[in-house]
Coordinates of C-alpha atoms in Angstrom, one line a residue:
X1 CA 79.5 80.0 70.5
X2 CA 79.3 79.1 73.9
X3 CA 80.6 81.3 77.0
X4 CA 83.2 79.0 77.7
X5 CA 84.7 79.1 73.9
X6 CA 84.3 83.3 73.7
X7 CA 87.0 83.3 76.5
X8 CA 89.8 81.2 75.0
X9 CA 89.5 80.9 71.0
X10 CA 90.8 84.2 71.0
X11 CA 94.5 82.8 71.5
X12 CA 95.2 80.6 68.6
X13 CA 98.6 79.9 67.7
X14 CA 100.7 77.7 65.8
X15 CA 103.1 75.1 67.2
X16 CA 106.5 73.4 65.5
X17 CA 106.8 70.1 65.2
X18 CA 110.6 69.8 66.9
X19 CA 111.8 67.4 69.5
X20 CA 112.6 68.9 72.1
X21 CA 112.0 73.0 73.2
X22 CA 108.2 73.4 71.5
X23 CA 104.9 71.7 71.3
X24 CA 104.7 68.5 69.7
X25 CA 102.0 66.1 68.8
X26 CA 102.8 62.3 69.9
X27 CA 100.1 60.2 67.8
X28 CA 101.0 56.2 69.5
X29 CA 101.6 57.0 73.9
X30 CA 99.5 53.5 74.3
X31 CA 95.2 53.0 74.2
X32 CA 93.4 55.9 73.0
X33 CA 89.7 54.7 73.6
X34 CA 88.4 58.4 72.8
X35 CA 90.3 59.6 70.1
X36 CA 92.2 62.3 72.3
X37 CA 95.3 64.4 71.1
X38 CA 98.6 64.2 73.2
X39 CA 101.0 67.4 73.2
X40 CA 103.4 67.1 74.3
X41 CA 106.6 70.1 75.8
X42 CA 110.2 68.4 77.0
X43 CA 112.0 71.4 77.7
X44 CA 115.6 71.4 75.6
X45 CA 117.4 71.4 79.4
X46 CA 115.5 68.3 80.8
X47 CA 115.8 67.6 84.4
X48 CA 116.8 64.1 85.5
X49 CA 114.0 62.2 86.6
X50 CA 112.0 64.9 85.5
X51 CA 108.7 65.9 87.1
X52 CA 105.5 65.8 84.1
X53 CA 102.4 68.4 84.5
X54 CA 99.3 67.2 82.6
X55 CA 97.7 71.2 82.1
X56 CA 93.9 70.3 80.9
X57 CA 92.1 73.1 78.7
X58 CA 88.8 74.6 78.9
X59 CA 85.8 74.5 77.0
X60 CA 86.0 75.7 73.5
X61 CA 90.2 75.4 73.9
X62 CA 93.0 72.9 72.7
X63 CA 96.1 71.9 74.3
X64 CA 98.1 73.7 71.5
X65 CA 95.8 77.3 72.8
X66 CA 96.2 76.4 76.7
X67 CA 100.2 75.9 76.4
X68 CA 100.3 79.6 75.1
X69 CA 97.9 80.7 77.4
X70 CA 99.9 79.8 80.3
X71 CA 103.1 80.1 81.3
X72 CA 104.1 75.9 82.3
X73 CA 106.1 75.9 79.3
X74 CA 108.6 78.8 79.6
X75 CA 108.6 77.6 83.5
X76 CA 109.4 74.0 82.0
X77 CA 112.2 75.6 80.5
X78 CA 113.8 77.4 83.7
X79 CA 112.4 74.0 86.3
X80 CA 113.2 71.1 83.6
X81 CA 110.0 69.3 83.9
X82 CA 107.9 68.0 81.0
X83 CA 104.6 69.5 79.9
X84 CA 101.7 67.6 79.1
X85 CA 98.8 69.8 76.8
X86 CA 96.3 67.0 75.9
X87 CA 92.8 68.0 73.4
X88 CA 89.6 66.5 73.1
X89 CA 87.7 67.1 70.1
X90 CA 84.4 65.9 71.0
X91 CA 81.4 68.2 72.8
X92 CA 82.6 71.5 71.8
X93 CA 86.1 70.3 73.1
X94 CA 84.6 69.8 76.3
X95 CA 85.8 66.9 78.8
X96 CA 83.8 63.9 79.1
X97 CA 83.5 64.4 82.6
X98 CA 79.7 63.1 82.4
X99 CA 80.0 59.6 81.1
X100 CA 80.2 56.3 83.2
X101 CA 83.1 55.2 80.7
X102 CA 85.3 58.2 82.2
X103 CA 84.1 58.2 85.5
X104 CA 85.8 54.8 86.0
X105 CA 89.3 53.3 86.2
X106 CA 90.4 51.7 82.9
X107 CA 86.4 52.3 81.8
X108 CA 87.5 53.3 77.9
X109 CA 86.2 57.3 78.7
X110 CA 88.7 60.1 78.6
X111 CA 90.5 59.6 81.9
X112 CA 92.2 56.3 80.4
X113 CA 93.8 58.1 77.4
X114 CA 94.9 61.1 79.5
X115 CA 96.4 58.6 82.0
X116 CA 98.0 56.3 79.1
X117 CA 99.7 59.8 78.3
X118 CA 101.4 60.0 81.6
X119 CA 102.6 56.0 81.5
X120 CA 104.0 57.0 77.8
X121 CA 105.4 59.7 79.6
X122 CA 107.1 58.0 82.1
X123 CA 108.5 55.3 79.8
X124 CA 110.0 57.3 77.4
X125 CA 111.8 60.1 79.5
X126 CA 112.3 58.0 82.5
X127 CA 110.5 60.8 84.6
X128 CA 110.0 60.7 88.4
X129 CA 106.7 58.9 88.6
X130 CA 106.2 60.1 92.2
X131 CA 106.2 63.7 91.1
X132 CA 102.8 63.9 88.4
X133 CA 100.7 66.7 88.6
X134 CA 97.8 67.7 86.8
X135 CA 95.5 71.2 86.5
X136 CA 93.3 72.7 84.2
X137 CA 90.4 75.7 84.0
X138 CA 87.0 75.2 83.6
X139 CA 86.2 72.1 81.9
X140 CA 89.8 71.0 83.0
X141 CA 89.4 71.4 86.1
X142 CA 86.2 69.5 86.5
X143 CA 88.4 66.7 83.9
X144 CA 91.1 67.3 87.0
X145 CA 89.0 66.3 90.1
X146 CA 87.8 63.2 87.5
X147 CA 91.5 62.1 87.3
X148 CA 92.2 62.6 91.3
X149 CA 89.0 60.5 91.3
X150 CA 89.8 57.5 88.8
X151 CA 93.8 57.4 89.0
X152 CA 94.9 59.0 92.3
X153 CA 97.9 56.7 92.5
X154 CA 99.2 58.3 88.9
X155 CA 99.7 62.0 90.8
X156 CA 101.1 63.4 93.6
X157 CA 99.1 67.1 93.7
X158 CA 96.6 68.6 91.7
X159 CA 95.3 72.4 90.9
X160 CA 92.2 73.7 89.5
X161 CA 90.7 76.8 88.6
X162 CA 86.8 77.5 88.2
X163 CA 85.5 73.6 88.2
X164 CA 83.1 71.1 90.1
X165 CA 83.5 68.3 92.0
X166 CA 84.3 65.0 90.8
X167 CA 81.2 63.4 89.7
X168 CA 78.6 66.4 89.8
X169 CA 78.1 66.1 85.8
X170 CA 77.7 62.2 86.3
X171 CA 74.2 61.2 84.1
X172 CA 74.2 64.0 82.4
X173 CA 73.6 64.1 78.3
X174 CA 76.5 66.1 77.8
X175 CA 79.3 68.2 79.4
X176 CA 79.2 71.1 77.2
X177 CA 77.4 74.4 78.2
X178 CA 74.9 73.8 75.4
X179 CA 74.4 70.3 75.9
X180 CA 75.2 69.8 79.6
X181 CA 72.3 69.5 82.9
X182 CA 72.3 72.8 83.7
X183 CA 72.1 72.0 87.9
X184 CA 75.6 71.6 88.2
X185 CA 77.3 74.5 86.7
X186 CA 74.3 76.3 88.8
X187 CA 75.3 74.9 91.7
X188 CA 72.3 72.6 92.3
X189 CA 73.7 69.3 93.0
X190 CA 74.8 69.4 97.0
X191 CA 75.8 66.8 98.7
X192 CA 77.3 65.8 102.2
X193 CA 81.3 65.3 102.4
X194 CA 80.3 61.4 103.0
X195 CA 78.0 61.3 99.8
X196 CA 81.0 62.8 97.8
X197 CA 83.5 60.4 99.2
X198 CA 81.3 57.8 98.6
X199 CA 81.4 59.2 94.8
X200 CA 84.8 59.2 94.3
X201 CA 85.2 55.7 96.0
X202 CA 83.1 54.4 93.3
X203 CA 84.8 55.8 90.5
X204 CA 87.8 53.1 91.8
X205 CA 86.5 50.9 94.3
X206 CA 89.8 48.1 94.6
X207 CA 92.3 51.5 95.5
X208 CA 93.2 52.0 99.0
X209 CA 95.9 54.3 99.0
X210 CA 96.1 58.1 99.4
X211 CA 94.6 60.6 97.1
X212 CA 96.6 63.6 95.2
X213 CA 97.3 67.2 97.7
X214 CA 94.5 69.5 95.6
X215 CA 94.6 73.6 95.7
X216 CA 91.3 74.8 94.1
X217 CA 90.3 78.4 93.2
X218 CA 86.9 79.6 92.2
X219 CA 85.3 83.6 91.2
X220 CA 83.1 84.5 93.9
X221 CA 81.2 86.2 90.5
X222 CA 81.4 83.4 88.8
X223 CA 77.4 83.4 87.0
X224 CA 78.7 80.5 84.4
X225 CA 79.9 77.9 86.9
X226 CA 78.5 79.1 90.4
X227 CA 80.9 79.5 93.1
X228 CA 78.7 77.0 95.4
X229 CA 80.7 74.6 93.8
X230 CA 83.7 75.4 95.3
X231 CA 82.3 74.3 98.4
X232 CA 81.0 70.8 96.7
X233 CA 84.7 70.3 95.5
X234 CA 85.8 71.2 99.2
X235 CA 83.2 69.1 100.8
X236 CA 84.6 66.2 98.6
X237 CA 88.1 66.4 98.7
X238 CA 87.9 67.0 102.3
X239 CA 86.0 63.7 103.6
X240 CA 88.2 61.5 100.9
X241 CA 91.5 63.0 102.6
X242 CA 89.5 63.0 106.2
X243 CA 90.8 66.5 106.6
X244 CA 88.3 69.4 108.6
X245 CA 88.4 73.4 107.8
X246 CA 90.7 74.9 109.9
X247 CA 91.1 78.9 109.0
X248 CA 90.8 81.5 106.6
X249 CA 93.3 83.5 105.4
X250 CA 92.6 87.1 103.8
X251 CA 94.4 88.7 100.4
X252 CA 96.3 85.4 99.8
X253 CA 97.7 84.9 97.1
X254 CA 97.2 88.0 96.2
X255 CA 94.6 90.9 97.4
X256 CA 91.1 90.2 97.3
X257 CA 91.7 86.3 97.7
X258 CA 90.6 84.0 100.3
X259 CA 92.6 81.0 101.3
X260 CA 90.5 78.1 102.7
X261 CA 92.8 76.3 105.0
X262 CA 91.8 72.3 105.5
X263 CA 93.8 70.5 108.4
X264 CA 97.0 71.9 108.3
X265 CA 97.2 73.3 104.7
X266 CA 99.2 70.5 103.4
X267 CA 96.6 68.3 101.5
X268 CA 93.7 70.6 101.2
X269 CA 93.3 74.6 100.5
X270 CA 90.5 76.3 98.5
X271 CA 90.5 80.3 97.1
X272 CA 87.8 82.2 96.2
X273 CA 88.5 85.5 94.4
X274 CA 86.3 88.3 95.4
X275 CA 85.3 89.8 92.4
X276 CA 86.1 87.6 89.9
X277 CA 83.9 85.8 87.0
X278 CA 85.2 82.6 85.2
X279 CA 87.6 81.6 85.0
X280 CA 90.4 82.4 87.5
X281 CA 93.2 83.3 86.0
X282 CA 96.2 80.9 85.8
X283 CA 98.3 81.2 89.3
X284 CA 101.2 79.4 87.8
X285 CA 103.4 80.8 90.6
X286 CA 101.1 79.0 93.0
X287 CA 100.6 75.8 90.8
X288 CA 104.4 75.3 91.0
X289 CA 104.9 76.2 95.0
X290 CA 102.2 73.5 95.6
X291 CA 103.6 70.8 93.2
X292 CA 106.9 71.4 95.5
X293 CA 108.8 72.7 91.9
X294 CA 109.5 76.1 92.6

């Protein structure tokens, strides 16, 4: 068992199969090139032109574990906004956030389905399309800078928690701590902010418009994916968004924190957590405030 799994099998839990106020499976939301799993939450109060959250697990997890290890849900009850808790079977239930196929707009790889999901979405609960959000921890996360990456125009904001930058696992033979190139979890693949642009421009070469608002947080004792990579995700972000670091800002959100301000905080903010190993936990609180739900 792998040091991602340890952390999040521990929460398994069973999910009923009704409409409208729990976790259900939807089997047909559109191509499925990589056999994915969409759960999905509408909250039994459903907001009109509701926002949609696509919450990506870790390593080791499901959707069905992440929607009870967070709170989105019981916040999706209070906000009326759907939930979107997605599963990939494949690499120890790891993200394919290594492969060409996923790495590219409408390539066939992961980031089709999980964008399919959010056009099914749409469709069927006629929700605001300008107000789509996506996070995830670990594996999520690194699946969540993929998606700003390869459909920016599907979301308005992102957050993350404990990942790498878009494209740092690209070549590799797998994206699972066992079967992954162990340079980018260790922090060994740097490159300048242009170089990263130049990554993410690749990954959709014909888009032109603007890239989803991203809030990123890594453990500053983080030994399983090194918190150099927080700086690679903010080196990224910040050249595709042509925003410059600005300030710091001590014990926010909470003590022992670090807020990384880019231009005027509006598009770009990082946080690393003194202290802390992986993952970070969930700042749902935050998430939300960013997203512009709260």
């Amino acid at each position: 068992m792998t040091m991602f799994s340890t952390i999040f099998l521990s929460a398994l839990a069973l999910v009923s199969p009704i409409a409208h106020g729990a976790l259900v499976r939807v089997n047909d939301f559109g191509s499925n090139p990589t056999s994915l799993q969409m759960n999905i939450y509408v909250p039994s109060k459903l907001a009109t032109s509701p926002p949609i959250i696509l919450a990506l697990h870790p390593c080791g997890g499901t959707g069905e574990q992440y929607a009870q290890m967070t709170k989105y849900n019981s916040l999706a009850d209070q906000k009326g906004f759907i939930t979107i808790f997605p599963s990939t079977k494949k690499d120890t239930n790891c993200w394919e956030v290594n492969k060409e196929r996923t790495l590219t707009h409408d390539g066939g790889g992961d980031s089709q389905g999980l964008a399919n999901m959010i056009t099914y979405t749409i469709q069927k609960y006629s929700a605001d399309a300008t107000k789509v959000f996506v996070t995830g921890s670990s594996s999520g996360c690194m699946m969540t800078n993929v998606m700003m990456a390869t459909y920016p125009n599907l979301f308005a904001a992102a957050t993350c928690y404990s990942g790498v930058a878009a494209g740092c696992l690209a070549g590799s033979p797998g994206a699972s701590p066992g079967s992954a190139d162990p340079k980018c979890a260790n922090g060994q693949v740097v490159k300048t902010g242009t170089e990263w642009a130049a990554v993410v421009k690749a990954m959709y070469p014909t888009y032109n418009g603007t890239y989803p608002r991203l809030a990123t947080f890594h453990g500053a004792a983080d030994t399983l994916v090194r918190p150099g990579n927080l700086a690679e995700q903010l080196k990224e972000w910040s050249a595709v968004m042509g925003v410059t670091f600005s300030k710091n800002v001590t014990n926010t959100p909470q003590s022992g924190y670090t807020q990384l301000v880019y231009g005027d905080g509006t598009k770009l903010v990082g946080y690393s957590a003194s202290g802390v190993g992986h993952t970070v936990p969930v700042h749902e609180d935050v998430d939300l405030k960013w997203f512009g739900l709260s």
